[in-house]
């Protein structure tokens, strides 16, 4: 088997309140691992946070005897807080994201009126560039710039597995939205077509699923399955048709329930604002910035 087709073992973790998929993948030969898009649980009704999802990941890593080399974000998420800093502290692994995150920081720092927020990406240990490669054990991981959902989104292609975040949904559902500030339906199309040019057996692990309360999430389909069956981007659908479909759908969607809190935390790399004089952190919302639809 060629180096490009080495096959990591992938374990998915599901945060049902936000429909978010988190992943641990590891090299079976060396037990070296990486974590992708971990969730720091946030309860908006109470303004409270907990680490139950991240602790579930930590328990699995200990049970499997894994050594974690990286904690990876694909982009600053709009529906959950990143648990990257918490897992970095617990595991001693560096925290990485794509280098275009600085554009997202600048955009949202202005929206939140945070003139003192550093917007050079220093909140992460590593800012990955398009085409950059690193190793997890014997498995090469390649960074693919895949904007559209956000202007900073990247995918991680680890051997025959790719973590494609909020680009694709499962084939029956299609694709993810592209209407957030900095998003682009055309960029999303171009990103997805590049992902679908990966080898047909490549396993694509998505960022979200929204099953019924009594059902388990679905989160993986191959490139070949998406090209044959994805309702928005299967072979034979044109770019113009995709853009029309995606933009019509996005026009009906409300903002994610946690978005204005989550991005305020995630442009800080998954950290709350600095405590104020009373020792507590406070989040703020820009009033009148978004259409309530």
mmCIF file of C-alpha atoms in Angstrom:
data_model
loop_
_atom_site.group_PDB
_atom_site.id
_atom_site.type_symbol
_atom_site.label_atom_id
_atom_site.label_comp_id
_atom_site.label_asym_id
_atom_site.label_seq_id
_atom_site.Cartn_x
_atom_site.Cartn_y
_atom_site.Cartn_z
ATOM 1 C CA UNK A 1 0.000 0.000 0.000
ATOM 2 C CA UNK A 2 1.385 3.420 -0.886
ATOM 3 C CA UNK A 3 2.057 6.059 1.764
ATOM 4 C CA UNK A 4 -0.865 8.146 0.496
ATOM 5 C CA UNK A 5 -3.275 5.289 1.166
ATOM 6 C CA UNK A 6 -2.250 4.395 4.686
ATOM 7 C CA UNK A 7 -5.413 3.877 6.674
ATOM 8 C CA UNK A 8 -5.912 5.454 10.102
ATOM 9 C CA UNK A 9 -8.395 4.094 12.592
ATOM 10 C CA UNK A 10 -11.105 6.700 13.144
ATOM 11 C CA UNK A 11 -13.393 7.043 16.152
ATOM 12 C CA UNK A 12 -16.257 9.545 16.025
ATOM 13 C CA UNK A 13 -17.790 11.315 19.009
ATOM 14 C CA UNK A 14 -21.164 13.049 18.728
ATOM 15 C CA UNK A 15 -22.404 16.141 20.542
ATOM 16 C CA UNK A 16 -26.142 15.832 20.092
ATOM 17 C CA UNK A 17 -27.179 19.340 21.257
ATOM 18 C CA UNK A 18 -25.176 20.929 18.419
ATOM 19 C CA UNK A 19 -25.125 18.013 15.956
ATOM 20 C CA UNK A 20 -21.319 18.227 15.978
ATOM 21 C CA UNK A 21 -18.977 15.383 15.061
ATOM 22 C CA UNK A 22 -15.583 15.174 16.740
ATOM 23 C CA UNK A 23 -12.910 12.685 15.753
ATOM 24 C CA UNK A 24 -9.867 10.901 17.048
ATOM 25 C CA UNK A 25 -7.794 9.205 14.362
ATOM 26 C CA UNK A 26 -4.697 7.163 15.014
ATOM 27 C CA UNK A 27 -2.013 5.149 13.298
ATOM 28 C CA UNK A 28 -2.534 1.477 14.245
ATOM 29 C CA UNK A 29 1.190 0.798 13.827
ATOM 30 C CA UNK A 30 2.404 3.394 16.333
ATOM 31 C CA UNK A 31 -0.670 4.427 18.375
ATOM 32 C CA UNK A 32 0.084 8.071 17.538
ATOM 33 C CA UNK A 33 -3.123 10.085 17.240
ATOM 34 C CA UNK A 34 -4.760 13.420 16.479
ATOM 35 C CA UNK A 35 -8.032 14.976 17.622
ATOM 36 C CA UNK A 36 -10.201 16.911 15.159
ATOM 37 C CA UNK A 37 -12.783 19.578 16.101
ATOM 38 C CA UNK A 38 -13.325 18.802 19.795
ATOM 39 C CA UNK A 39 -16.324 20.361 21.552
ATOM 40 C CA UNK A 40 -16.293 22.405 24.747
ATOM 41 C CA UNK A 41 -19.899 22.128 25.891
ATOM 42 C CA UNK A 42 -21.806 25.381 26.300
ATOM 43 C CA UNK A 43 -25.278 25.811 27.748
ATOM 44 C CA UNK A 44 -26.656 29.173 26.548
ATOM 45 C CA UNK A 45 -29.661 29.176 28.864
ATOM 46 C CA UNK A 46 -27.367 29.223 31.899
ATOM 47 C CA UNK A 47 -24.240 30.792 30.420
ATOM 48 C CA UNK A 48 -22.394 27.685 31.623
ATOM 49 C CA UNK A 49 -19.650 25.496 30.191
ATOM 50 C CA UNK A 50 -18.568 21.909 30.856
ATOM 51 C CA UNK A 51 -15.954 19.503 29.547
ATOM 52 C CA UNK A 52 -18.033 16.331 29.293
ATOM 53 C CA UNK A 53 -17.452 15.865 25.538
ATOM 54 C CA UNK A 54 -13.714 16.490 25.796
ATOM 55 C CA UNK A 55 -13.481 14.226 28.831
ATOM 56 C CA UNK A 56 -15.129 11.438 26.838
ATOM 57 C CA UNK A 57 -12.339 11.844 24.283
ATOM 58 C CA UNK A 58 -9.693 11.793 27.032
ATOM 59 C CA UNK A 59 -11.144 8.577 28.467
ATOM 60 C CA UNK A 60 -11.019 6.927 25.039
ATOM 61 C CA UNK A 61 -7.407 7.998 24.482
ATOM 62 C CA UNK A 62 -6.373 6.548 27.830
ATOM 63 C CA UNK A 63 -8.329 3.334 27.231
ATOM 64 C CA UNK A 64 -6.690 2.832 23.821
ATOM 65 C CA UNK A 65 -3.200 3.764 25.009
ATOM 66 C CA UNK A 66 -2.838 6.526 22.396
ATOM 67 C CA UNK A 67 -0.283 9.322 22.269
ATOM 68 C CA UNK A 68 -1.819 12.495 20.851
ATOM 69 C CA UNK A 69 0.431 14.522 18.543
ATOM 70 C CA UNK A 70 -2.078 17.214 17.535
ATOM 71 C CA UNK A 71 -5.336 18.869 18.531
ATOM 72 C CA UNK A 72 -6.774 20.215 15.265
ATOM 73 C CA UNK A 73 -9.491 22.695 14.402
ATOM 74 C CA UNK A 74 -10.784 22.832 10.834
ATOM 75 C CA UNK A 75 -12.167 26.377 11.296
ATOM 76 C CA UNK A 76 -13.647 28.666 13.971
ATOM 77 C CA UNK A 77 -16.999 26.980 14.534
ATOM 78 C CA UNK A 78 -20.287 28.846 14.754
ATOM 79 C CA UNK A 79 -22.229 26.324 16.830
ATOM 80 C CA UNK A 80 -19.891 25.126 19.566
ATOM 81 C CA UNK A 81 -16.873 26.237 21.534
ATOM 82 C CA UNK A 82 -13.552 24.584 20.683
ATOM 83 C CA UNK A 83 -12.091 22.386 23.427
ATOM 84 C CA UNK A 84 -8.641 22.746 21.860
ATOM 85 C CA UNK A 85 -6.986 24.641 24.742
ATOM 86 C CA UNK A 86 -8.419 22.255 27.348
ATOM 87 C CA UNK A 87 -7.148 19.176 25.507
ATOM 88 C CA UNK A 88 -3.804 20.829 24.807
ATOM 89 C CA UNK A 89 -3.389 21.402 28.541
ATOM 90 C CA UNK A 90 -4.407 17.836 29.418
ATOM 91 C CA UNK A 91 -2.341 16.108 26.724
ATOM 92 C CA UNK A 92 0.579 18.442 26.033
ATOM 93 C CA UNK A 93 -0.205 18.350 22.309
ATOM 94 C CA UNK A 94 -0.009 21.463 20.107
ATOM 95 C CA UNK A 95 -3.201 23.094 18.866
ATOM 96 C CA UNK A 96 -3.443 23.880 15.133
ATOM 97 C CA UNK A 97 -5.750 25.534 12.599
ATOM 98 C CA UNK A 98 -5.457 26.962 9.067
ATOM 99 C CA UNK A 99 -3.485 30.160 8.541
ATOM 100 C CA UNK A 100 -6.484 32.021 7.064
ATOM 101 C CA UNK A 101 -8.014 32.128 10.544
ATOM 102 C CA UNK A 102 -6.505 35.575 10.874
ATOM 103 C CA UNK A 103 -9.048 36.847 8.344
ATOM 104 C CA UNK A 104 -11.886 35.434 10.446
ATOM 105 C CA UNK A 105 -10.403 37.035 13.549
ATOM 106 C CA UNK A 106 -10.244 40.441 11.876
ATOM 107 C CA UNK A 107 -13.801 40.142 10.547
ATOM 108 C CA UNK A 108 -15.374 39.134 13.849
ATOM 109 C CA UNK A 109 -13.210 41.339 16.057
ATOM 110 C CA UNK A 110 -14.735 44.263 14.176
ATOM 111 C CA UNK A 111 -18.265 42.851 14.569
ATOM 112 C CA UNK A 112 -17.811 42.390 18.314
ATOM 113 C CA UNK A 113 -15.915 45.693 18.645
ATOM 114 C CA UNK A 114 -12.816 44.056 20.123
ATOM 115 C CA UNK A 115 -10.071 46.490 19.082
ATOM 116 C CA UNK A 116 -7.534 44.925 21.450
ATOM 117 C CA UNK A 117 -7.984 41.323 20.295
ATOM 118 C CA UNK A 118 -4.790 39.976 18.649
ATOM 119 C CA UNK A 119 -5.725 38.928 15.112
ATOM 120 C CA UNK A 120 -2.444 37.297 14.055
ATOM 121 C CA UNK A 121 -3.403 33.750 15.054
ATOM 122 C CA UNK A 122 -1.146 33.649 18.106
ATOM 123 C CA UNK A 123 -3.919 31.849 20.033
ATOM 124 C CA UNK A 124 -2.858 28.618 18.261
ATOM 125 C CA UNK A 125 0.506 26.859 18.265
ATOM 126 C CA UNK A 126 0.486 26.221 14.523
ATOM 127 C CA UNK A 127 -1.166 27.904 11.553
ATOM 128 C CA UNK A 128 -1.204 25.433 8.666
ATOM 129 C CA UNK A 129 -0.721 26.527 5.069
ATOM 130 C CA UNK A 130 -2.366 25.051 1.973
ATOM 131 C CA UNK A 131 -0.524 21.893 0.917
ATOM 132 C CA UNK A 132 1.444 21.575 4.148
ATOM 133 C CA UNK A 133 2.071 18.028 5.354
ATOM 134 C CA UNK A 134 2.815 16.567 8.766
ATOM 135 C CA UNK A 135 2.913 13.063 10.196
ATOM 136 C CA UNK A 136 0.785 11.270 12.758
ATOM 137 C CA UNK A 137 2.856 8.181 13.350
ATOM 138 C CA UNK A 138 3.461 6.732 9.888
ATOM 139 C CA UNK A 139 0.366 8.407 8.400
ATOM 140 C CA UNK A 140 0.953 11.552 6.321
ATOM 141 C CA UNK A 141 -1.603 14.302 6.861
ATOM 142 C CA UNK A 142 -2.052 16.897 4.114
ATOM 143 C CA UNK A 143 -3.759 20.247 4.607
ATOM 144 C CA UNK A 144 -6.325 21.280 1.972
ATOM 145 C CA UNK A 145 -7.622 24.839 2.004
ATOM 146 C CA UNK A 146 -11.395 24.379 1.653
ATOM 147 C CA UNK A 147 -13.210 27.697 2.170
ATOM 148 C CA UNK A 148 -16.838 28.486 1.509
ATOM 149 C CA UNK A 149 -18.490 27.697 4.825
ATOM 150 C CA UNK A 150 -15.948 30.127 6.292
ATOM 151 C CA UNK A 151 -13.085 31.955 4.626
ATOM 152 C CA UNK A 152 -10.566 30.041 6.775
ATOM 153 C CA UNK A 153 -11.768 26.436 6.548
ATOM 154 C CA UNK A 154 -9.298 23.628 5.928
ATOM 155 C CA UNK A 155 -9.605 19.852 5.548
ATOM 156 C CA UNK A 156 -7.134 17.306 6.888
ATOM 157 C CA UNK A 157 -6.411 14.388 4.530
ATOM 158 C CA UNK A 158 -4.896 11.600 6.620
ATOM 159 C CA UNK A 159 -4.046 8.682 4.365
ATOM 160 C CA UNK A 160 -7.341 7.330 3.070
ATOM 161 C CA UNK A 161 -9.423 9.428 5.492
ATOM 162 C CA UNK A 162 -10.297 13.099 5.075
ATOM 163 C CA UNK A 163 -11.882 15.322 7.698
ATOM 164 C CA UNK A 164 -13.897 17.747 5.576
ATOM 165 C CA UNK A 165 -15.767 19.644 8.326
ATOM 166 C CA UNK A 166 -18.698 21.842 7.241
ATOM 167 C CA UNK A 167 -18.391 21.352 3.492
ATOM 168 C CA UNK A 168 -20.362 18.171 2.894
ATOM 169 C CA UNK A 169 -23.201 16.588 4.805
ATOM 170 C CA UNK A 170 -24.133 12.957 4.230
ATOM 171 C CA UNK A 171 -25.116 12.330 0.579
ATOM 172 C CA UNK A 172 -28.858 12.379 1.286
ATOM 173 C CA UNK A 173 -28.564 15.822 2.925
ATOM 174 C CA UNK A 174 -26.115 17.437 0.521
ATOM 175 C CA UNK A 175 -23.819 20.215 1.686
ATOM 176 C CA UNK A 176 -23.383 22.770 4.454
ATOM 177 C CA UNK A 177 -24.385 26.417 4.424
ATOM 178 C CA UNK A 178 -22.220 29.217 3.042
ATOM 179 C CA UNK A 179 -24.056 32.335 4.170
ATOM 180 C CA UNK A 180 -22.055 33.320 7.252
ATOM 181 C CA UNK A 181 -19.930 36.484 7.073
ATOM 182 C CA UNK A 182 -16.884 35.591 4.987
ATOM 183 C CA UNK A 183 -18.627 32.589 3.433
ATOM 184 C CA UNK A 184 -19.023 32.001 -0.308
ATOM 185 C CA UNK A 185 -21.203 29.560 -2.212
ATOM 186 C CA UNK A 186 -18.819 29.643 -5.169
ATOM 187 C CA UNK A 187 -15.834 28.944 -2.925
ATOM 188 C CA UNK A 188 -17.740 26.086 -1.308
ATOM 189 C CA UNK A 189 -18.396 24.532 -4.725
ATOM 190 C CA UNK A 190 -14.721 24.786 -5.663
ATOM 191 C CA UNK A 191 -13.643 23.315 -2.331
ATOM 192 C CA UNK A 192 -16.029 20.388 -2.605
ATOM 193 C CA UNK A 193 -15.007 19.581 -6.172
ATOM 194 C CA UNK A 194 -11.367 19.488 -5.028
ATOM 195 C CA UNK A 195 -12.346 17.122 -2.208
ATOM 196 C CA UNK A 196 -14.239 14.938 -4.685
ATOM 197 C CA UNK A 197 -11.091 14.703 -6.807
ATOM 198 C CA UNK A 198 -9.454 12.673 -4.034
ATOM 199 C CA UNK A 199 -9.199 8.904 -4.705
ATOM 200 C CA UNK A 200 -12.693 7.371 -4.881
ATOM 201 C CA UNK A 201 -12.134 5.105 -1.864
ATOM 202 C CA UNK A 202 -11.230 8.046 0.394
ATOM 203 C CA UNK A 203 -13.422 8.121 3.496
ATOM 204 C CA UNK A 204 -14.917 11.587 4.025
ATOM 205 C CA UNK A 205 -15.757 12.429 7.639
ATOM 206 C CA UNK A 206 -18.220 15.308 7.940
ATOM 207 C CA UNK A 207 -18.729 17.932 10.630
ATOM 208 C CA UNK A 208 -22.440 17.632 11.398
ATOM 209 C CA UNK A 209 -25.447 15.371 11.373
ATOM 210 C CA UNK A 210 -28.898 15.976 12.822
ATOM 211 C CA UNK A 211 -30.573 12.608 13.435
ATOM 212 C CA UNK A 212 -33.868 12.006 15.191
ATOM 213 C CA UNK A 213 -33.627 11.796 18.972
ATOM 214 C CA UNK A 214 -33.755 8.000 18.915
ATOM 215 C CA UNK A 215 -31.275 7.569 16.025
ATOM 216 C CA UNK A 216 -27.506 7.517 15.809
ATOM 217 C CA UNK A 217 -25.658 10.007 13.600
ATOM 218 C CA UNK A 218 -24.220 9.187 10.212
ATOM 219 C CA UNK A 219 -20.866 10.770 9.501
ATOM 220 C CA UNK A 220 -18.856 8.988 6.800
ATOM 221 C CA UNK A 221 -19.276 8.276 3.100
ATOM 222 C CA UNK A 222 -16.617 7.736 0.458
ATOM 223 C CA UNK A 223 -15.712 10.076 -2.377
ATOM 224 C CA UNK A 224 -17.306 7.578 -4.775
ATOM 225 C CA UNK A 225 -20.552 7.577 -2.775
ATOM 226 C CA UNK A 226 -20.741 11.374 -2.767
ATOM 227 C CA UNK A 227 -20.007 11.596 -6.479
ATOM 228 C CA UNK A 228 -22.778 9.111 -7.185
ATOM 229 C CA UNK A 229 -25.427 10.191 -4.683
ATOM 230 C CA UNK A 230 -24.841 13.578 -3.008
ATOM 231 C CA UNK A 231 -28.021 15.521 -3.716
ATOM 232 C CA UNK A 232 -26.225 18.861 -4.148
ATOM 233 C CA UNK A 233 -22.905 17.988 -5.803
ATOM 234 C CA UNK A 234 -23.073 14.536 -7.380
ATOM 235 C CA UNK A 235 -21.531 14.176 -10.796
ATOM 236 C CA UNK A 236 -23.718 15.823 -13.431
ATOM 237 C CA UNK A 237 -24.805 18.775 -11.281
ATOM 238 C CA UNK A 238 -23.385 22.043 -12.584
ATOM 239 C CA UNK A 239 -21.768 24.817 -10.610
ATOM 240 C CA UNK A 240 -24.628 27.167 -11.490
ATOM 241 C CA UNK A 241 -27.228 24.659 -10.328
ATOM 242 C CA UNK A 242 -25.379 24.099 -7.065
ATOM 243 C CA UNK A 243 -25.072 27.815 -6.347
ATOM 244 C CA UNK A 244 -28.772 28.375 -7.024
ATOM 245 C CA UNK A 245 -29.794 25.465 -4.785
ATOM 246 C CA UNK A 246 -27.414 26.368 -1.962
ATOM 247 C CA UNK A 247 -28.301 30.065 -1.922
ATOM 248 C CA UNK A 248 -32.037 29.335 -1.967
ATOM 249 C CA UNK A 249 -31.625 26.978 0.981
ATOM 250 C CA UNK A 250 -29.392 29.364 2.927
ATOM 251 C CA UNK A 251 -31.956 32.144 2.550
ATOM 252 C CA UNK A 252 -34.339 30.104 4.735
ATOM 253 C CA UNK A 253 -31.908 29.342 7.566
ATOM 254 C CA UNK A 254 -31.692 31.051 10.933
ATOM 255 C CA UNK A 255 -28.370 31.697 12.642
ATOM 256 C CA UNK A 256 -27.146 28.786 14.774
ATOM 257 C CA UNK A 257 -28.401 29.168 18.341
ATOM 258 C CA UNK A 258 -24.897 29.484 19.822
ATOM 259 C CA UNK A 259 -23.230 31.391 16.977
ATOM 260 C CA UNK A 260 -22.757 34.800 18.575
ATOM 261 C CA UNK A 261 -21.269 33.220 21.686
ATOM 262 C CA UNK A 262 -19.244 30.549 19.882
ATOM 263 C CA UNK A 263 -17.398 32.791 17.451
ATOM 264 C CA UNK A 264 -16.524 35.190 20.238
ATOM 265 C CA UNK A 265 -14.780 32.289 21.989
ATOM 266 C CA UNK A 266 -13.375 30.561 18.931
ATOM 267 C CA UNK A 267 -11.603 33.614 17.485
ATOM 268 C CA UNK A 268 -9.746 33.473 20.792
ATOM 269 C CA UNK A 269 -8.730 29.900 19.994
ATOM 270 C CA UNK A 270 -11.358 28.386 22.307
ATOM 271 C CA UNK A 271 -10.891 30.679 25.297
ATOM 272 C CA UNK A 272 -13.339 32.858 27.188
ATOM 273 C CA UNK A 273 -12.735 36.606 27.316
ATOM 274 C CA UNK A 274 -10.374 37.739 30.026
ATOM 275 C CA UNK A 275 -12.127 37.929 33.425
ATOM 276 C CA UNK A 276 -13.311 41.357 34.481
ATOM 277 C CA UNK A 277 -12.754 42.984 37.879
ATOM 278 C CA UNK A 278 -15.155 40.577 39.591
ATOM 279 C CA UNK A 279 -13.220 37.560 38.295
ATOM 280 C CA UNK A 280 -15.892 36.473 35.820
ATOM 281 C CA UNK A 281 -15.835 36.357 32.019
ATOM 282 C CA UNK A 282 -18.604 38.002 30.022
ATOM 283 C CA UNK A 283 -19.772 37.512 26.450
ATOM 284 C CA UNK A 284 -21.444 40.243 24.426
ATOM 285 C CA UNK A 285 -23.649 40.326 21.342
ATOM 286 C CA UNK A 286 -23.783 42.884 18.549
ATOM 287 C CA UNK A 287 -27.344 44.205 18.567
ATOM 288 C CA UNK A 288 -29.009 44.775 15.201
ATOM 289 C CA UNK A 289 -26.168 43.268 13.159
ATOM 290 C CA UNK A 290 -28.097 40.262 11.838
ATOM 291 C CA UNK A 291 -31.517 39.653 10.316
ATOM 292 C CA UNK A 292 -33.636 37.731 12.881
ATOM 293 C CA UNK A 293 -35.620 35.882 10.147
#
